[in-house]
């Protein structure tokens, strides 16, 4: 994978991801209500909103794990839900909040699971061109996620933060066109939060990341999409969307938004809780 931000060509051009009037109802509850979004090719979109806003539901609908009640998910104009699970997994990688803790595999095998959608019925011969490509992809994923020192460890022995990084390597091993991340900095210490998002920025993959930390969203995302009660309430560059009125409306918190002295992006300083969320 190559870095679009340094002007180098990527192996495959970034793709456009779009949702059209996406609705999800489960058990009589409306979890998403008419969400239409365009995620720019090769850009990182921070998916923001309080608990229960619909962030995970949206990611799962895009990933094909939840079937929408109405609407479509389009990848370069192709309906993702019309694809087989294997074809969809070749194009979209989803890193969930909680990785399966029942695995007892070595880390290297966990990462190799990312190649499953690309494999046929028979093992890839190690001395073939396909085998060389697979080794190269896995090595690149391991390097990008900085997990080379963990390869011989057993999955259950990893900390939560180590598992997050291994799961990123597994997702990158899929060679996806779209990367979906559900609270990817959960369990990571500050250094690894910054390193993780810096790594994602360098990939040049169309990425949607559900985040709770508004400062991280401001620093690393090209744009943000804000959900509230299953509806889209704001979408655009973080410098335009991350405002004190928006934070008050969505989170019920009084903040002061300033410009960061180093990167000139929004810096959010909280002042206190508001009596109640203004939309209630």
mmCIF file of C-alpha atoms in Angstrom:
data_model
loop_
_atom_site.group_PDB
_atom_site.id
_atom_site.type_symbol
_atom_site.label_atom_id
_atom_site.label_comp_id
_atom_site.label_asym_id
_atom_site.label_seq_id
_atom_site.Cartn_x
_atom_site.Cartn_y
_atom_site.Cartn_z
ATOM 1 C CA UNK A 1 0.000 0.000 0.000
ATOM 2 C CA UNK A 2 1.317 3.432 -0.818
ATOM 3 C CA UNK A 3 0.965 6.889 0.596
ATOM 4 C CA UNK A 4 -1.312 9.178 -1.409
ATOM 5 C CA UNK A 5 -0.258 12.131 0.752
ATOM 6 C CA UNK A 6 3.314 11.967 -0.579
ATOM 7 C CA UNK A 7 2.131 12.021 -4.186
ATOM 8 C CA UNK A 8 2.852 8.391 -4.970
ATOM 9 C CA UNK A 9 0.395 6.308 -6.938
ATOM 10 C CA UNK A 10 -1.641 3.733 -5.104
ATOM 11 C CA UNK A 11 -1.927 0.166 -6.356
ATOM 12 C CA UNK A 12 -5.635 0.739 -6.952
ATOM 13 C CA UNK A 13 -7.347 4.141 -7.087
ATOM 14 C CA UNK A 14 -9.328 5.091 -3.957
ATOM 15 C CA UNK A 15 -13.046 4.423 -4.234
ATOM 16 C CA UNK A 16 -16.158 6.406 -3.355
ATOM 17 C CA UNK A 17 -18.486 4.971 -0.734
ATOM 18 C CA UNK A 18 -22.056 6.251 -0.555
ATOM 19 C CA UNK A 19 -25.193 5.524 1.425
ATOM 20 C CA UNK A 20 -28.593 6.490 0.021
ATOM 21 C CA UNK A 21 -31.508 7.021 2.413
ATOM 22 C CA UNK A 22 -30.221 4.200 4.609
ATOM 23 C CA UNK A 23 -32.706 2.954 7.201
ATOM 24 C CA UNK A 24 -32.354 0.188 9.771
ATOM 25 C CA UNK A 25 -35.186 -1.023 11.981
ATOM 26 C CA UNK A 26 -34.688 -3.871 14.442
ATOM 27 C CA UNK A 27 -37.372 -5.132 16.800
ATOM 28 C CA UNK A 28 -39.596 -2.142 16.123
ATOM 29 C CA UNK A 29 -36.836 0.366 16.940
ATOM 30 C CA UNK A 30 -35.457 2.702 14.269
ATOM 31 C CA UNK A 31 -31.660 2.661 14.582
ATOM 32 C CA UNK A 32 -30.906 4.562 11.373
ATOM 33 C CA UNK A 33 -33.377 6.926 9.789
ATOM 34 C CA UNK A 34 -32.694 8.019 6.212
ATOM 35 C CA UNK A 35 -28.919 8.506 6.331
ATOM 36 C CA UNK A 36 -27.443 9.676 3.019
ATOM 37 C CA UNK A 37 -23.679 10.165 3.050
ATOM 38 C CA UNK A 38 -20.840 10.317 0.566
ATOM 39 C CA UNK A 39 -17.416 9.295 1.860
ATOM 40 C CA UNK A 40 -14.721 10.817 -0.311
ATOM 41 C CA UNK A 41 -12.263 8.542 -2.131
ATOM 42 C CA UNK A 42 -9.126 7.967 -0.090
ATOM 43 C CA UNK A 43 -10.346 10.216 2.720
ATOM 44 C CA UNK A 44 -10.861 9.515 6.410
ATOM 45 C CA UNK A 45 -14.315 10.314 7.750
ATOM 46 C CA UNK A 46 -14.787 10.452 11.495
ATOM 47 C CA UNK A 47 -18.197 9.108 12.501
ATOM 48 C CA UNK A 48 -19.240 11.026 15.601
ATOM 49 C CA UNK A 49 -22.154 11.026 18.004
ATOM 50 C CA UNK A 50 -23.081 9.953 21.544
ATOM 51 C CA UNK A 51 -23.720 6.382 22.614
ATOM 52 C CA UNK A 52 -26.756 5.018 20.791
ATOM 53 C CA UNK A 53 -26.532 7.550 17.954
ATOM 54 C CA UNK A 54 -26.278 4.823 15.297
ATOM 55 C CA UNK A 55 -22.537 4.776 14.546
ATOM 56 C CA UNK A 56 -22.010 1.034 14.922
ATOM 57 C CA UNK A 57 -25.297 0.302 13.148
ATOM 58 C CA UNK A 58 -24.157 2.374 10.184
ATOM 59 C CA UNK A 59 -20.779 0.616 10.047
ATOM 60 C CA UNK A 60 -22.388 -2.817 10.264
ATOM 61 C CA UNK A 61 -24.857 -1.921 7.502
ATOM 62 C CA UNK A 62 -22.023 -0.772 5.251
ATOM 63 C CA UNK A 63 -20.037 -3.923 6.068
ATOM 64 C CA UNK A 64 -22.997 -6.111 5.109
ATOM 65 C CA UNK A 65 -23.455 -7.532 8.611
ATOM 66 C CA UNK A 66 -26.810 -5.767 9.067
ATOM 67 C CA UNK A 67 -29.258 -5.641 6.177
ATOM 68 C CA UNK A 68 -30.913 -2.237 5.796
ATOM 69 C CA UNK A 69 -34.688 -1.977 6.000
ATOM 70 C CA UNK A 70 -34.482 0.515 3.141
ATOM 71 C CA UNK A 71 -31.883 2.374 1.129
ATOM 72 C CA UNK A 72 -28.626 1.305 -0.470
ATOM 73 C CA UNK A 73 -24.875 1.181 0.158
ATOM 74 C CA UNK A 74 -22.906 1.901 -3.022
ATOM 75 C CA UNK A 75 -19.204 1.412 -3.680
ATOM 76 C CA UNK A 76 -18.241 3.196 -6.885
ATOM 77 C CA UNK A 77 -21.889 2.829 -7.873
ATOM 78 C CA UNK A 78 -22.082 -0.919 -7.140
ATOM 79 C CA UNK A 79 -24.639 -2.081 -4.557
ATOM 80 C CA UNK A 80 -22.586 -3.762 -1.826
ATOM 81 C CA UNK A 81 -25.537 -5.771 -0.543
ATOM 82 C CA UNK A 82 -25.958 -7.358 -3.967
ATOM 83 C CA UNK A 83 -22.495 -8.911 -3.704
ATOM 84 C CA UNK A 84 -21.721 -12.306 -2.226
ATOM 85 C CA UNK A 85 -20.124 -12.255 1.224
ATOM 86 C CA UNK A 86 -16.777 -13.282 -0.280
ATOM 87 C CA UNK A 87 -16.780 -10.543 -2.910
ATOM 88 C CA UNK A 88 -17.844 -7.973 -0.329
ATOM 89 C CA UNK A 89 -15.041 -9.066 2.026
ATOM 90 C CA UNK A 90 -12.537 -8.498 -0.781
ATOM 91 C CA UNK A 91 -13.597 -4.868 -0.924
ATOM 92 C CA UNK A 92 -14.559 -3.918 2.636
ATOM 93 C CA UNK A 93 -12.711 -4.669 5.882
ATOM 94 C CA UNK A 94 -14.471 -4.085 9.193
ATOM 95 C CA UNK A 95 -12.578 -3.795 12.466
ATOM 96 C CA UNK A 96 -15.113 -4.183 15.256
ATOM 97 C CA UNK A 97 -14.912 -2.806 18.801
ATOM 98 C CA UNK A 98 -14.558 -6.174 20.497
ATOM 99 C CA UNK A 99 -12.497 -8.810 18.752
ATOM 100 C CA UNK A 100 -13.322 -12.456 19.489
ATOM 101 C CA UNK A 101 -11.451 -13.452 22.655
ATOM 102 C CA UNK A 102 -12.111 -17.179 22.151
ATOM 103 C CA UNK A 103 -9.401 -17.522 19.537
ATOM 104 C CA UNK A 104 -6.371 -19.516 20.639
ATOM 105 C CA UNK A 105 -4.328 -18.985 17.477
ATOM 106 C CA UNK A 106 -0.848 -17.517 17.124
ATOM 107 C CA UNK A 107 -0.965 -13.879 16.114
ATOM 108 C CA UNK A 108 0.505 -14.599 12.674
ATOM 109 C CA UNK A 109 -2.438 -16.905 11.917
ATOM 110 C CA UNK A 110 -4.942 -14.295 13.110
ATOM 111 C CA UNK A 111 -3.455 -11.846 10.608
ATOM 112 C CA UNK A 112 -3.451 -14.480 7.857
ATOM 113 C CA UNK A 113 -7.222 -14.841 8.312
ATOM 114 C CA UNK A 114 -7.456 -11.563 6.439
ATOM 115 C CA UNK A 115 -6.445 -13.406 3.277
ATOM 116 C CA UNK A 116 -9.438 -15.781 3.490
ATOM 117 C CA UNK A 117 -11.642 -13.879 0.972
ATOM 118 C CA UNK A 118 -8.857 -14.091 -1.623
ATOM 119 C CA UNK A 119 -8.152 -17.795 -1.226
ATOM 120 C CA UNK A 120 -9.728 -20.563 -3.236
ATOM 121 C CA UNK A 121 -10.522 -24.100 -2.220
ATOM 122 C CA UNK A 122 -6.883 -25.198 -2.360
ATOM 123 C CA UNK A 123 -3.875 -23.713 -0.501
ATOM 124 C CA UNK A 124 -1.777 -21.204 -2.404
ATOM 125 C CA UNK A 125 1.553 -22.806 -3.432
ATOM 126 C CA UNK A 126 4.338 -21.088 -1.511
ATOM 127 C CA UNK A 127 6.608 -20.895 -4.572
ATOM 128 C CA UNK A 128 3.962 -19.420 -6.883
ATOM 129 C CA UNK A 129 3.436 -15.773 -7.819
ATOM 130 C CA UNK A 130 0.221 -15.832 -5.779
ATOM 131 C CA UNK A 131 2.141 -17.158 -2.785
ATOM 132 C CA UNK A 132 4.751 -14.424 -3.107
ATOM 133 C CA UNK A 133 2.024 -11.788 -3.367
ATOM 134 C CA UNK A 134 0.292 -13.131 -0.258
ATOM 135 C CA UNK A 135 3.521 -13.045 1.756
ATOM 136 C CA UNK A 136 4.181 -9.496 0.573
ATOM 137 C CA UNK A 137 0.691 -8.307 1.529
ATOM 138 C CA UNK A 138 0.898 -9.886 4.983
ATOM 139 C CA UNK A 139 4.373 -8.462 5.577
ATOM 140 C CA UNK A 140 3.136 -5.004 4.603
ATOM 141 C CA UNK A 141 0.135 -5.297 6.927
ATOM 142 C CA UNK A 142 2.363 -6.422 9.807
ATOM 143 C CA UNK A 143 4.734 -3.517 9.240
ATOM 144 C CA UNK A 144 1.942 -0.938 8.906
ATOM 145 C CA UNK A 145 0.331 -2.035 12.174
ATOM 146 C CA UNK A 146 3.719 -2.427 13.917
ATOM 147 C CA UNK A 147 2.996 -5.919 15.232
ATOM 148 C CA UNK A 148 6.035 -7.834 14.007
ATOM 149 C CA UNK A 149 7.196 -8.440 17.580
ATOM 150 C CA UNK A 150 3.841 -10.088 18.394
ATOM 151 C CA UNK A 151 3.719 -12.696 15.617
ATOM 152 C CA UNK A 152 4.682 -15.659 17.789
ATOM 153 C CA UNK A 153 2.467 -14.659 20.693
ATOM 154 C CA UNK A 154 -0.850 -16.410 21.335
ATOM 155 C CA UNK A 155 -3.964 -14.284 20.815
ATOM 156 C CA UNK A 156 -5.344 -14.747 24.376
ATOM 157 C CA UNK A 157 -2.111 -13.377 25.876
ATOM 158 C CA UNK A 158 -2.443 -9.996 24.161
ATOM 159 C CA UNK A 159 -3.606 -6.833 25.853
ATOM 160 C CA UNK A 160 -6.620 -4.960 24.503
ATOM 161 C CA UNK A 161 -4.388 -2.451 22.734
ATOM 162 C CA UNK A 162 -2.230 -5.161 21.182
ATOM 163 C CA UNK A 163 -5.362 -6.872 19.894
ATOM 164 C CA UNK A 164 -6.506 -3.636 18.275
ATOM 165 C CA UNK A 165 -3.266 -3.372 16.330
ATOM 166 C CA UNK A 166 -3.329 -7.045 15.319
ATOM 167 C CA UNK A 167 -6.894 -6.595 14.099
ATOM 168 C CA UNK A 168 -5.750 -3.638 11.995
ATOM 169 C CA UNK A 169 -3.081 -5.875 10.436
ATOM 170 C CA UNK A 170 -5.712 -8.545 9.735
ATOM 171 C CA UNK A 171 -7.976 -5.943 8.108
ATOM 172 C CA UNK A 172 -5.133 -4.609 5.947
ATOM 173 C CA UNK A 173 -4.274 -8.155 4.881
ATOM 174 C CA UNK A 174 -7.674 -8.190 3.140
ATOM 175 C CA UNK A 175 -6.379 -5.510 0.742
ATOM 176 C CA UNK A 176 -9.673 -3.635 1.140
ATOM 177 C CA UNK A 177 -10.929 -0.704 -0.870
ATOM 178 C CA UNK A 178 -12.795 0.503 2.228
ATOM 179 C CA UNK A 179 -11.705 0.316 5.851
ATOM 180 C CA UNK A 180 -14.393 0.509 8.562
ATOM 181 C CA UNK A 181 -13.187 1.092 12.130
ATOM 182 C CA UNK A 182 -15.470 0.961 15.171
ATOM 183 C CA UNK A 183 -13.816 2.881 18.017
ATOM 184 C CA UNK A 184 -10.349 1.802 16.866
ATOM 185 C CA UNK A 185 -8.499 3.727 19.582
ATOM 186 C CA UNK A 186 -10.383 1.947 22.353
ATOM 187 C CA UNK A 187 -7.867 0.227 24.694
ATOM 188 C CA UNK A 188 -4.898 2.071 23.164
ATOM 189 C CA UNK A 189 -2.597 4.288 25.227
ATOM 190 C CA UNK A 190 -2.039 7.849 24.027
ATOM 191 C CA UNK A 191 1.090 7.072 22.017
ATOM 192 C CA UNK A 192 -0.559 4.190 20.206
ATOM 193 C CA UNK A 193 -3.769 6.176 19.625
ATOM 194 C CA UNK A 194 -1.759 8.789 17.749
ATOM 195 C CA UNK A 195 0.346 6.182 15.965
ATOM 196 C CA UNK A 196 -2.686 4.141 14.955
ATOM 197 C CA UNK A 197 -4.512 7.055 13.365
ATOM 198 C CA UNK A 198 -1.331 8.362 11.750
ATOM 199 C CA UNK A 199 -0.872 4.929 10.164
ATOM 200 C CA UNK A 200 -4.443 4.932 8.851
ATOM 201 C CA UNK A 201 -3.951 8.398 7.353
ATOM 202 C CA UNK A 202 -0.935 7.169 5.401
ATOM 203 C CA UNK A 203 -2.801 4.266 3.781
ATOM 204 C CA UNK A 204 -4.815 6.252 1.258
ATOM 205 C CA UNK A 205 -7.815 3.937 1.750
ATOM 206 C CA UNK A 206 -11.372 5.254 1.932
ATOM 207 C CA UNK A 207 -11.901 4.993 5.691
ATOM 208 C CA UNK A 208 -14.828 5.495 8.063
ATOM 209 C CA UNK A 209 -13.917 5.509 11.763
ATOM 210 C CA UNK A 210 -16.368 5.775 14.646
ATOM 211 C CA UNK A 211 -14.660 7.904 17.285
ATOM 212 C CA UNK A 212 -15.577 9.332 20.663
ATOM 213 C CA UNK A 213 -12.551 11.608 21.034
ATOM 214 C CA UNK A 214 -13.353 14.851 19.223
ATOM 215 C CA UNK A 215 -9.742 16.028 19.457
ATOM 216 C CA UNK A 216 -8.520 12.936 17.613
ATOM 217 C CA UNK A 217 -11.253 13.378 15.008
ATOM 218 C CA UNK A 218 -10.217 16.997 14.491
ATOM 219 C CA UNK A 219 -6.544 16.107 14.177
ATOM 220 C CA UNK A 220 -6.716 13.061 11.904
ATOM 221 C CA UNK A 221 -9.979 13.061 9.943
ATOM 222 C CA UNK A 222 -10.484 14.831 6.620
ATOM 223 C CA UNK A 223 -14.166 15.251 7.419
ATOM 224 C CA UNK A 224 -16.688 14.256 10.061
ATOM 225 C CA UNK A 225 -20.248 12.921 9.928
ATOM 226 C CA UNK A 226 -22.293 13.462 13.079
ATOM 227 C CA UNK A 227 -25.205 11.197 14.012
ATOM 228 C CA UNK A 228 -27.887 11.793 16.622
ATOM 229 C CA UNK A 229 -30.788 9.439 17.307
ATOM 230 C CA UNK A 230 -30.086 7.589 14.058
ATOM 231 C CA UNK A 231 -30.169 10.728 11.912
ATOM 232 C CA UNK A 232 -27.393 12.643 10.201
ATOM 233 C CA UNK A 233 -27.120 16.133 11.713
ATOM 234 C CA UNK A 234 -23.813 17.372 10.265
ATOM 235 C CA UNK A 235 -21.320 16.361 7.585
ATOM 236 C CA UNK A 236 -18.286 18.191 6.297
ATOM 237 C CA UNK A 237 -14.749 19.297 7.185
ATOM 238 C CA UNK A 238 -14.024 19.107 10.893
ATOM 239 C CA UNK A 239 -13.018 22.769 10.922
ATOM 240 C CA UNK A 240 -16.572 23.658 9.886
ATOM 241 C CA UNK A 241 -18.548 20.991 11.766
ATOM 242 C CA UNK A 242 -16.774 20.854 15.145
ATOM 243 C CA UNK A 243 -18.330 23.927 16.679
ATOM 244 C CA UNK A 244 -19.507 24.778 20.195
ATOM 245 C CA UNK A 245 -23.206 24.807 19.144
ATOM 246 C CA UNK A 246 -22.863 21.377 17.504
ATOM 247 C CA UNK A 247 -21.222 19.856 20.587
ATOM 248 C CA UNK A 248 -23.906 21.395 22.789
ATOM 249 C CA UNK A 249 -26.690 20.058 20.568
ATOM 250 C CA UNK A 250 -25.306 16.539 20.158
ATOM 251 C CA UNK A 251 -23.440 15.876 23.398
ATOM 252 C CA UNK A 252 -25.028 18.280 25.877
ATOM 253 C CA UNK A 253 -21.634 19.697 26.842
ATOM 254 C CA UNK A 254 -20.550 23.328 26.984
ATOM 255 C CA UNK A 255 -17.219 23.731 25.167
ATOM 256 C CA UNK A 256 -14.922 26.390 23.775
ATOM 257 C CA UNK A 257 -13.540 25.647 20.318
ATOM 258 C CA UNK A 258 -10.202 27.248 19.474
ATOM 259 C CA UNK A 259 -7.591 26.744 16.741
ATOM 260 C CA UNK A 260 -4.779 24.379 17.643
ATOM 261 C CA UNK A 261 -1.451 26.298 17.587
ATOM 262 C CA UNK A 262 0.422 23.512 15.735
ATOM 263 C CA UNK A 263 -1.954 22.140 13.080
ATOM 264 C CA UNK A 264 -4.622 24.907 12.961
ATOM 265 C CA UNK A 265 -7.429 22.388 13.427
ATOM 266 C CA UNK A 266 -10.163 22.697 16.051
ATOM 267 C CA UNK A 267 -9.037 22.349 19.654
ATOM 268 C CA UNK A 268 -11.967 21.612 21.963
ATOM 269 C CA UNK A 269 -11.873 22.657 25.606
ATOM 270 C CA UNK A 270 -14.797 21.495 27.736
ATOM 271 C CA UNK A 271 -16.324 23.851 30.291
ATOM 272 C CA UNK A 272 -19.027 21.668 31.821
ATOM 273 C CA UNK A 273 -22.248 19.779 31.315
ATOM 274 C CA UNK A 274 -25.349 21.541 30.065
ATOM 275 C CA UNK A 275 -28.601 20.999 32.012
ATOM 276 C CA UNK A 276 -29.930 18.781 29.256
ATOM 277 C CA UNK A 277 -29.264 18.014 25.632
ATOM 278 C CA UNK A 278 -30.768 20.831 23.623
ATOM 279 C CA UNK A 279 -32.572 18.519 21.202
ATOM 280 C CA UNK A 280 -34.605 16.881 23.965
#
